[in-house]
Amino acid sequence: MSVTAKLNLKRSLELFEEAKKISPGGVMGIRRPYNFVEGEYPVYINHGYGSHIVDVDGNDYIDMLCAYGPIILGYNEPEINRAVCGQIEKGFCFALVQEVQNDLIKRLINLIPSAEMAILVKTGSDATGVAIRIARGFTGKEKILRCGYHGWHDWCVEVKGGVPKQIRDLTLEFPYGDLEYLEKLLRENKNEVAAIIITPVGHPLAQPVSAPAPGYLEGIRSLADQYGTVLIFDEIRSGFRVAMGGAQERYGVTPDISTFGKALANGYAISACVGKTDIMNVAEKEVFISSTFFPNSLEMVAAMKCLDILEREKVVDAIWESGTSFLASLKDLVKKTGVPASVSGIPPMPFLTFDKDAKDYKERRTRFYTETIRRRLFIQPYHHWYLTYRHTKEDLVNALSIIEEALSVVASEFPI
Ligand SMILES: Cc1ncc(COP(=O)(O)O)c(C=O)c1O
């Protein structure tokens, strides 16, 4: 199997050079080229359709990164477009709220086991920030135990720059899957912990997602009760994907508060903090939550339509079914090519983890992602992939055949 030619990325790279002069780093955070394979991936996208994206140089890719999670159906969904256009004509930004806010909240309460009340905000970081503020307000305690990525705000950001030490010191991290370590933190910080916040299906960035081991989430639930702390599930990625009611529904453990975002509106910026009435009610007067744009209804209308489609077409079941066979085929390919890597993730969020102990591990990974992007499969070296409803059988067969070719190149260039 021979390597293929580099993509034409002329326009993307020109735009990126321009961006670096007008915005620090050109583009923000995880979208920076060094998070992919620099010089091999596009930087700017022109448009998307179904399960595909097209960059500004006209390269058309099967997309399995799905905007880092919001795209659950596909790009450019006509039904959602129509609903949003209808709302644009009525207006969506007022000094007061619109009726759709009640409709969406009632719907979330019906779908999500832990939801007795909800607050609608815009981004995932907004929702986790609201959850933390409510937990602190409710308990009168300040420390937070966290596991996973929860956004960019002061209380949880990994990069130290710009965050006061006093705030950093209030957040302590624990590893996914280790109940003993969590209990040790709770013991050492007795009567000081406002909340435990965890992404229930594994740590998204430091390690791949995985289904919780039997008893793990139940163990956290009982520790939270024992130490009088609020349990928050951060379901920003797992909501409407692991199950309509999130990981809490699929794995049967109910937190006190949970946060939802990403897939809720198939790409529109909306998120929610939901939880038990007695806890959520501190936001009635004791804690402050407000923003000019929180009540904008365009995203709420998109969310209502997205939920209609998810329910009507049983999208979660369909994605689990196609994801289950995708994961099985991926495992076969790794075995067949003998590349030191293992398949991880769960059916809606697959990933391939290259074996860190094998010689040439980084080179192997870089070559794999170079070969997949050159063959027009858009996946990410440091983040799990996603399946959407609009990935056709043909898309997934093509993606697997690209992966097989890339693994074969890796196997022949970096023999073990
Ligand atoms: C689990 C989790 N929580 C919170 C966030 C933050 O969401 P946002 O980027 O919309 O602020 C993310 C984003 O990737 C996430 O994966």
Short mmCIF file of C-alpha atoms and ligand atoms in Angstrom, two decimals:
data_model
loop_
_atom_site.label_atom_id
_atom_site.label_comp_id
_atom_site.label_asym_id
_atom_site.label_seq_id
_atom_site.Cartn_x
_atom_site.Cartn_y
_atom_site.Cartn_z
CA MET A 1 0.00 0.00 0.00
CA SER A 2 1.59 3.29 -1.04
CA VAL A 3 1.11 6.75 0.43
CA THR A 4 -1.22 9.12 -1.42
CA ALA A 5 -0.68 12.71 -2.52
CA LYS A 6 -1.05 15.64 -0.17
CA LEU A 7 -4.30 17.59 -0.41
CA ASN A 8 -4.45 21.04 -1.97
CA LEU A 9 -4.97 23.29 1.08
CA LYS A 10 -3.80 26.57 -0.48
CA ARG A 11 -6.78 28.75 0.51
CA SER A 12 -7.01 27.29 4.03
CA LEU A 13 -3.34 27.99 4.69
CA GLU A 14 -3.55 31.52 3.26
CA LEU A 15 -6.53 32.31 5.49
CA PHE A 16 -4.72 30.87 8.49
CA GLU A 17 -1.64 33.04 7.83
CA GLU A 18 -3.93 36.08 7.69
CA ALA A 19 -5.77 35.00 10.87
CA LYS A 20 -2.53 34.75 12.87
CA LYS A 21 -1.96 38.48 12.28
CA ILE A 22 -5.43 39.51 13.45
CA SER A 23 -6.27 37.02 16.22
CA PRO A 24 -3.93 35.38 18.75
CA GLY A 25 -2.95 31.95 17.44
CA GLY A 26 -5.21 32.48 14.39
CA VAL A 27 -8.02 30.25 15.62
CA MET A 28 -8.91 29.27 19.19
CA GLY A 29 -8.19 26.14 21.18
CA ILE A 30 -8.83 22.69 19.84
CA ARG A 31 -9.33 23.93 16.26
CA ARG A 32 -5.66 24.97 15.98
CA PRO A 33 -3.72 23.02 13.32
CA TYR A 34 -1.33 21.43 15.85
CA ASN A 35 -4.28 19.48 17.24
CA PHE A 36 -4.54 17.64 13.91
CA VAL A 37 -1.55 16.93 11.63
CA GLU A 38 -0.17 20.35 10.84
CA GLY A 39 -0.01 21.12 7.11
CA GLU A 40 -2.11 18.06 6.19
CA TYR A 41 -5.55 19.11 7.50
CA PRO A 42 -7.70 21.98 6.27
CA VAL A 43 -8.18 24.90 8.67
CA TYR A 44 -11.28 26.48 7.10
CA ILE A 45 -14.53 24.80 6.12
CA ASN A 46 -16.84 26.19 3.47
CA HIS A 47 -19.98 24.12 3.99
CA GLY A 48 -21.44 20.82 5.14
CA TYR A 49 -24.16 18.52 3.85
CA GLY A 50 -25.42 15.28 5.38
CA SER A 51 -22.38 13.55 6.84
CA HIS A 52 -19.88 15.46 4.70
CA ILE A 53 -17.91 18.68 5.02
CA VAL A 54 -16.26 20.65 2.22
CA ASP A 55 -13.25 22.85 2.89
CA VAL A 56 -12.46 26.21 1.28
CA ASP A 57 -10.25 24.49 -1.32
CA GLY A 58 -13.15 22.26 -2.41
CA ASN A 59 -11.96 19.02 -0.72
CA ASP A 60 -14.98 16.94 0.31
CA TYR A 61 -14.62 14.73 3.40
CA ILE A 62 -16.66 12.12 5.25
CA ASP A 63 -16.85 13.88 8.61
CA MET A 64 -16.59 11.82 11.78
CA LEU A 65 -15.70 14.66 14.13
CA CYS A 66 -19.14 16.25 13.78
CA ALA A 67 -18.17 19.72 15.04
CA TYR A 68 -16.89 18.02 18.24
CA GLY A 69 -20.32 16.65 19.02
CA PRO A 70 -23.22 19.00 18.20
CA ILE A 71 -24.00 17.36 14.85
CA ILE A 72 -26.14 14.33 15.72
CA LEU A 73 -28.35 14.29 12.63
CA GLY A 74 -26.24 15.79 9.87
CA TYR A 75 -25.37 19.13 8.30
CA ASN A 76 -27.98 21.36 6.71
CA GLU A 77 -31.11 19.58 7.96
CA PRO A 78 -34.07 20.97 5.97
CA GLU A 79 -36.66 20.55 8.75
CA ILE A 80 -34.52 22.43 11.25
CA ASN A 81 -33.66 25.09 8.68
CA ARG A 82 -37.37 25.68 8.04
CA ALA A 83 -38.21 25.92 11.75
CA VAL A 84 -35.37 28.37 12.36
CA CYS A 85 -36.30 30.52 9.34
CA GLY A 86 -39.89 30.68 10.61
CA GLN A 87 -38.65 31.98 13.95
CA ILE A 88 -36.33 34.53 12.31
CA GLU A 89 -39.43 36.05 10.72
CA LYS A 90 -41.19 36.31 14.11
CA GLY A 91 -38.11 37.55 15.95
CA PHE A 92 -36.01 35.73 18.52
CA CYS A 93 -34.20 38.33 20.62
CA PHE A 94 -36.35 40.36 22.99
CA ALA A 95 -36.26 41.91 26.43
CA LEU A 96 -38.69 39.17 27.49
CA VAL A 97 -38.82 35.42 26.96
CA GLN A 98 -40.87 33.54 24.36
CA GLU A 99 -43.24 30.64 24.92
CA VAL A 100 -40.95 28.05 23.37
CA GLN A 101 -38.76 28.32 26.50
CA ASN A 102 -41.51 26.57 28.55
CA ASP A 103 -42.06 24.01 25.80
CA LEU A 104 -38.41 23.02 25.69
CA ILE A 105 -38.02 22.89 29.48
CA LYS A 106 -41.11 20.66 29.81
CA ARG A 107 -39.67 18.38 27.17
CA LEU A 108 -36.30 18.08 28.95
CA ILE A 109 -38.12 17.31 32.21
CA ASN A 110 -39.94 14.47 30.43
CA LEU A 111 -36.81 13.04 28.87
CA ILE A 112 -34.11 13.30 31.53
CA PRO A 113 -34.38 11.21 34.72
CA SER A 114 -32.74 13.83 37.00
CA ALA A 115 -34.70 16.79 35.56
CA GLU A 116 -37.42 18.29 37.71
CA MET A 117 -36.47 21.84 36.68
CA ALA A 118 -34.18 23.28 34.02
CA ILE A 119 -32.33 26.49 33.18
CA LEU A 120 -31.57 27.14 29.51
CA VAL A 121 -28.26 28.74 28.63
CA LYS A 122 -26.09 28.74 25.52
CA THR A 123 -22.76 26.84 25.72
CA GLY A 124 -21.59 23.75 27.54
CA SER A 125 -19.34 25.92 29.70
CA ASP A 126 -22.36 28.09 30.60
CA ALA A 127 -24.27 24.99 31.73
CA THR A 128 -21.46 23.48 33.82
CA GLY A 129 -20.78 26.96 35.27
CA VAL A 130 -24.45 27.25 36.28
CA ALA A 131 -24.36 23.75 37.83
CA ILE A 132 -21.31 24.61 39.93
CA ARG A 133 -22.73 27.93 41.07
CA ILE A 134 -25.99 26.25 42.09
CA ALA A 135 -24.13 23.47 43.94
CA ARG A 136 -22.04 26.03 45.84
CA GLY A 137 -25.11 28.14 46.60
CA PHE A 138 -27.08 25.12 47.79
CA THR A 139 -24.39 23.58 50.02
CA GLY A 140 -22.62 26.74 51.16
CA LYS A 141 -19.36 24.86 50.42
CA GLU A 142 -16.69 25.89 47.92
CA LYS A 143 -14.54 22.97 46.77
CA ILE A 144 -15.25 21.02 43.60
CA LEU A 145 -14.05 17.52 42.72
CA ARG A 146 -13.94 17.09 38.99
CA CYS A 147 -13.22 14.36 36.44
CA GLY A 148 -13.13 15.23 32.77
CA TYR A 149 -13.28 18.30 30.59
CA HIS A 150 -16.04 20.70 31.60
CA GLY A 151 -15.22 23.82 29.57
CA TRP A 152 -13.07 26.91 29.69
CA HIS A 153 -14.18 28.76 32.82
CA ASP A 154 -11.92 29.63 35.78
CA TRP A 155 -13.15 26.84 38.06
CA CYS A 156 -12.17 24.02 35.69
CA VAL A 157 -9.62 25.09 33.10
CA GLU A 158 -6.40 23.00 32.91
CA VAL A 159 -4.11 25.74 31.58
CA LYS A 160 -3.05 27.87 34.54
CA GLY A 161 -2.50 31.23 32.78
CA GLY A 162 -5.05 33.92 33.65
CA VAL A 163 -6.69 31.98 36.50
CA PRO A 164 -6.12 33.13 40.11
CA LYS A 165 -4.43 30.48 42.26
CA GLN A 166 -7.14 30.85 44.92
CA ILE A 167 -9.76 29.71 42.39
CA ARG A 168 -7.59 26.88 41.02
CA ASP A 169 -7.02 25.59 44.54
CA LEU A 170 -10.74 25.09 45.05
CA THR A 171 -10.95 22.46 42.28
CA LEU A 172 -9.38 19.03 42.77
CA GLU A 173 -9.17 16.43 40.03
CA PHE A 174 -9.79 12.70 40.34
CA PRO A 175 -9.16 9.93 37.78
CA TYR A 176 -12.06 8.19 36.06
CA GLY A 177 -12.85 4.75 37.44
CA ASP A 178 -11.03 5.05 40.79
CA LEU A 179 -13.56 5.12 43.65
CA GLU A 180 -10.91 4.80 46.34
CA TYR A 181 -9.12 7.94 45.18
CA LEU A 182 -12.41 9.84 45.13
CA GLU A 183 -13.24 8.70 48.63
CA LYS A 184 -9.78 9.76 49.84
CA LEU A 185 -10.39 13.27 48.43
CA LEU A 186 -13.80 13.43 50.11
CA ARG A 187 -12.29 12.33 53.45
CA GLU A 188 -9.42 14.82 53.24
CA ASN A 189 -11.78 17.68 52.37
CA LYS A 190 -14.66 16.72 54.63
CA ASN A 191 -17.45 19.34 54.86
CA GLU A 192 -15.77 21.47 52.18
CA VAL A 193 -16.91 19.80 48.94
CA ALA A 194 -19.86 21.46 47.18
CA ALA A 195 -19.98 19.07 44.23
CA ILE A 196 -18.55 16.08 42.45
CA ILE A 197 -18.75 16.67 38.70
CA ILE A 198 -18.01 13.87 36.26
CA THR A 199 -18.48 13.01 32.59
CA PRO A 200 -20.25 9.68 33.12
CA VAL A 201 -18.78 7.94 30.06
CA GLY A 202 -15.10 8.51 30.73
CA HIS A 203 -12.62 11.31 30.41
CA PRO A 204 -12.96 12.78 26.93
CA LEU A 205 -9.51 14.25 26.42
CA ALA A 206 -6.96 12.49 28.62
CA GLN A 207 -8.24 9.06 27.66
CA PRO A 208 -10.90 7.65 25.37
CA VAL A 209 -14.53 7.41 26.36
CA SER A 210 -15.65 4.12 27.83
CA ALA A 211 -18.77 2.67 29.34
CA PRO A 212 -18.65 2.93 33.14
CA ALA A 213 -17.63 -0.29 34.88
CA PRO A 214 -20.56 -1.96 36.66
CA GLY A 215 -21.03 -0.34 40.07
CA TYR A 216 -18.83 2.71 39.35
CA LEU A 217 -21.53 5.36 38.91
CA GLU A 218 -23.55 3.77 41.74
CA GLY A 219 -20.43 4.01 43.93
CA ILE A 220 -20.06 7.73 43.18
CA ARG A 221 -23.75 8.26 43.92
CA SER A 222 -23.44 6.69 47.35
CA LEU A 223 -20.21 8.57 48.18
CA ALA A 224 -21.93 11.86 47.26
CA ASP A 225 -24.81 10.99 49.61
CA GLN A 226 -22.50 9.84 52.38
CA TYR A 227 -20.43 13.07 52.29
CA GLY A 228 -23.37 15.44 51.72
CA THR A 229 -22.17 16.75 48.37
CA VAL A 230 -24.09 17.46 45.15
CA LEU A 231 -23.53 14.95 42.33
CA ILE A 232 -23.36 16.53 38.87
CA PHE A 233 -23.23 14.49 35.65
CA ASP A 234 -21.74 16.48 32.82
CA GLU A 235 -23.73 15.04 29.91
CA ILE A 236 -22.71 17.69 27.40
CA ARG A 237 -21.35 14.96 25.09
CA SER A 238 -23.40 11.98 26.19
CA GLY A 239 -26.83 13.68 26.20
CA PHE A 240 -29.17 12.65 23.35
CA ARG A 241 -26.44 10.31 22.12
CA VAL A 242 -25.77 7.64 24.75
CA ALA A 243 -29.54 7.69 25.29
CA MET A 244 -32.18 10.41 24.89
CA GLY A 245 -32.02 10.95 28.66
CA GLY A 246 -28.21 10.71 28.67
CA ALA A 247 -25.86 8.23 30.31
CA GLN A 248 -27.97 8.51 33.48
CA GLU A 249 -30.83 6.82 31.62
CA ARG A 250 -28.73 4.10 29.95
CA TYR A 251 -26.73 3.23 33.07
CA GLY A 252 -29.54 3.79 35.59
CA VAL A 253 -27.87 6.20 38.06
CA THR A 254 -29.56 9.53 38.75
CA PRO A 255 -27.42 12.55 39.68
CA ASP A 256 -28.71 15.64 41.51
CA ILE A 257 -27.88 18.02 38.67
CA SER A 258 -26.83 17.41 35.09
CA THR A 259 -25.77 19.44 32.10
CA PHE A 260 -26.73 18.96 28.46
CA GLY A 261 -25.64 20.76 25.30
CA LYS A 262 -23.94 19.80 22.04
CA ALA A 263 -26.41 17.38 20.33
CA LEU A 264 -29.48 19.10 21.79
CA ALA A 265 -30.00 21.31 18.73
CA ASN A 266 -27.86 19.71 15.99
CA GLY A 267 -25.36 22.58 15.98
CA TYR A 268 -27.27 25.56 17.38
CA ALA A 269 -25.73 27.01 20.55
CA ILE A 270 -27.97 25.94 23.39
CA SER A 271 -27.38 24.05 26.61
CA ALA A 272 -29.25 23.24 29.79
CA CYS A 273 -28.60 22.73 33.45
CA VAL A 274 -31.28 20.44 34.90
CA GLY A 275 -31.82 19.02 38.36
CA LYS A 276 -33.88 18.40 41.44
CA THR A 277 -36.30 21.10 42.48
CA ASP A 278 -34.95 21.71 45.99
CA ILE A 279 -31.41 22.22 44.67
CA MET A 280 -32.28 24.14 41.49
CA ASN A 281 -34.47 26.52 43.47
CA VAL A 282 -31.43 28.28 44.97
CA ALA A 283 -31.34 30.01 41.60
CA GLU A 284 -34.72 31.57 42.50
CA LYS A 285 -32.94 34.27 44.48
CA GLU A 286 -29.71 33.23 46.19
CA VAL A 287 -27.45 32.80 43.16
CA PHE A 288 -27.27 35.01 40.10
CA ILE A 289 -27.64 33.60 36.57
CA SER A 290 -28.33 35.92 33.66
CA SER A 291 -27.13 36.85 30.19
CA THR A 292 -28.48 39.00 27.39
CA PHE A 293 -28.55 36.04 25.01
CA PHE A 294 -29.76 33.21 27.27
CA PRO A 295 -33.45 33.72 26.32
CA ASN A 296 -32.84 33.94 22.53
CA SER A 297 -35.32 31.53 21.05
CA LEU A 298 -33.76 30.57 17.71
CA GLU A 299 -31.71 27.83 19.32
CA MET A 300 -34.72 26.67 21.36
CA VAL A 301 -36.78 26.26 18.21
CA ALA A 302 -33.90 24.33 16.63
CA ALA A 303 -33.71 22.13 19.75
CA MET A 304 -37.46 21.40 19.67
CA LYS A 305 -37.23 20.36 16.02
CA CYS A 306 -34.07 18.33 16.61
CA LEU A 307 -35.76 16.46 19.49
CA ASP A 308 -38.82 15.84 17.24
CA ILE A 309 -36.58 14.16 14.68
CA LEU A 310 -34.53 12.24 17.27
CA GLU A 311 -37.73 10.81 18.78
CA ARG A 312 -39.66 10.25 15.57
CA GLU A 313 -36.83 8.42 13.80
CA LYS A 314 -35.41 6.65 16.87
CA VAL A 315 -32.06 8.15 15.99
CA VAL A 316 -30.21 7.02 19.12
CA ASP A 317 -31.06 3.36 18.39
CA ALA A 318 -30.03 3.74 14.76
CA ILE A 319 -26.67 5.27 15.72
CA TRP A 320 -26.00 2.54 18.30
CA GLU A 321 -26.77 -0.10 15.71
CA SER A 322 -24.48 1.31 13.02
CA GLY A 323 -21.84 2.20 15.64
CA THR A 324 -21.81 -1.34 17.02
CA SER A 325 -20.98 -2.84 13.65
CA PHE A 326 -18.50 -0.01 12.89
CA LEU A 327 -16.61 -0.75 16.13
CA ALA A 328 -16.57 -4.49 15.37
CA SER A 329 -15.19 -3.89 11.85
CA LEU A 330 -12.60 -1.47 13.23
CA LYS A 331 -11.43 -4.17 15.65
CA ASP A 332 -11.12 -6.66 12.78
CA LEU A 333 -9.01 -4.21 10.77
CA VAL A 334 -6.61 -3.57 13.63
CA LYS A 335 -6.21 -7.32 14.11
CA LYS A 336 -5.80 -7.97 10.39
CA THR A 337 -3.11 -5.30 9.87
CA GLY A 338 -1.34 -6.05 13.17
CA VAL A 339 -0.85 -2.35 14.00
CA PRO A 340 -0.22 -1.87 17.75
CA ALA A 341 -3.45 -0.03 18.56
CA SER A 342 -6.70 -0.83 20.25
CA VAL A 343 -10.26 0.10 19.50
CA SER A 344 -11.94 2.04 22.26
CA GLY A 345 -15.02 4.13 22.84
CA ILE A 346 -18.68 3.21 22.73
CA PRO A 347 -20.77 2.76 19.55
CA PRO A 348 -21.81 6.42 19.09
CA MET A 349 -18.25 7.60 19.93
CA PRO A 350 -15.58 5.27 18.56
CA PHE A 351 -11.82 5.81 18.79
CA LEU A 352 -8.54 4.14 17.93
CA THR A 353 -5.85 4.35 20.60
CA PHE A 354 -2.29 3.77 19.40
CA ASP A 355 -0.23 1.75 21.82
CA LYS A 356 1.94 4.24 23.72
CA ASP A 357 4.47 1.59 24.73
CA ALA A 358 5.23 0.56 21.15
CA LYS A 359 8.34 2.01 19.47
CA ASP A 360 7.51 4.81 16.94
CA TYR A 361 4.11 5.32 18.55
CA LYS A 362 3.82 9.02 17.70
CA GLU A 363 5.11 8.56 14.15
CA ARG A 364 2.65 5.71 13.64
CA ARG A 365 -0.24 7.87 14.82
CA THR A 366 0.81 10.84 12.67
CA ARG A 367 1.16 8.64 9.58
CA PHE A 368 -2.28 7.11 10.19
CA TYR A 369 -4.03 10.49 10.43
CA THR A 370 -2.06 11.81 7.45
CA GLU A 371 -3.22 8.89 5.34
CA THR A 372 -6.86 9.13 6.48
CA ILE A 373 -7.17 12.88 5.84
CA ARG A 374 -5.47 12.56 2.43
CA ARG A 375 -8.13 9.98 1.58
CA ARG A 376 -10.78 12.43 2.77
CA LEU A 377 -11.87 10.98 6.07
CA PHE A 378 -12.05 13.75 8.70
CA ILE A 379 -11.14 12.33 12.13
CA GLN A 380 -8.95 13.67 14.97
CA PRO A 381 -5.82 12.19 16.59
CA TYR A 382 -6.61 13.43 20.12
CA HIS A 383 -10.38 13.26 20.32
CA HIS A 384 -12.83 10.40 19.86
CA TRP A 385 -14.92 10.31 16.72
CA TYR A 386 -18.71 10.48 16.36
CA LEU A 387 -21.35 8.79 14.25
CA THR A 388 -24.36 10.74 13.00
CA TYR A 389 -27.76 9.68 11.72
CA ARG A 390 -26.83 10.81 8.19
CA HIS A 391 -23.78 8.57 7.92
CA THR A 392 -25.01 6.17 5.26
CA LYS A 393 -23.96 2.53 5.03
CA GLU A 394 -21.83 3.61 2.06
CA ASP A 395 -20.13 6.36 4.12
CA LEU A 396 -19.23 3.89 6.85
CA VAL A 397 -17.99 1.27 4.38
CA ASN A 398 -15.86 3.95 2.70
CA ALA A 399 -14.56 5.19 6.06
CA LEU A 400 -13.55 1.63 7.01
CA SER A 401 -11.82 1.05 3.71
CA ILE A 402 -9.87 4.33 4.15
CA ILE A 403 -8.92 3.24 7.66
CA GLU A 404 -7.80 -0.15 6.35
CA GLU A 405 -5.57 1.47 3.72
CA ALA A 406 -4.11 3.88 6.29
CA LEU A 407 -3.43 1.05 8.75
CA SER A 408 -1.72 -0.94 5.97
CA VAL A 409 0.58 2.00 5.21
CA VAL A 410 1.37 2.30 8.92
CA ALA A 411 2.03 -1.45 9.22
CA SER A 412 4.46 -1.46 6.30
CA GLU A 413 6.30 1.78 7.26
CA PHE A 414 6.57 1.03 10.98
CA PRO A 415 6.86 -2.72 11.44
CA ILE A 416 6.86 -3.83 15.07
C1 LIG B 1 -18.10 17.02 28.69
C2 LIG B 1 -18.00 18.45 28.28
N1 LIG B 1 -18.41 19.40 29.14
C3 LIG B 1 -18.37 20.71 28.83
C4 LIG B 1 -17.87 21.13 27.61
C5 LIG B 1 -17.82 22.59 27.29
O1 LIG B 1 -18.74 22.90 26.31
P1 LIG B 1 -18.56 24.21 25.38
O2 LIG B 1 -17.33 23.96 24.55
O3 LIG B 1 -19.82 24.25 24.57
O4 LIG B 1 -18.41 25.38 26.28
C6 LIG B 1 -17.44 20.17 26.68
C7 LIG B 1 -16.91 20.59 25.38
O5 LIG B 1 -16.28 19.86 24.65
C8 LIG B 1 -17.49 18.79 27.02
O6 LIG B 1 -17.08 17.83 26.19
#
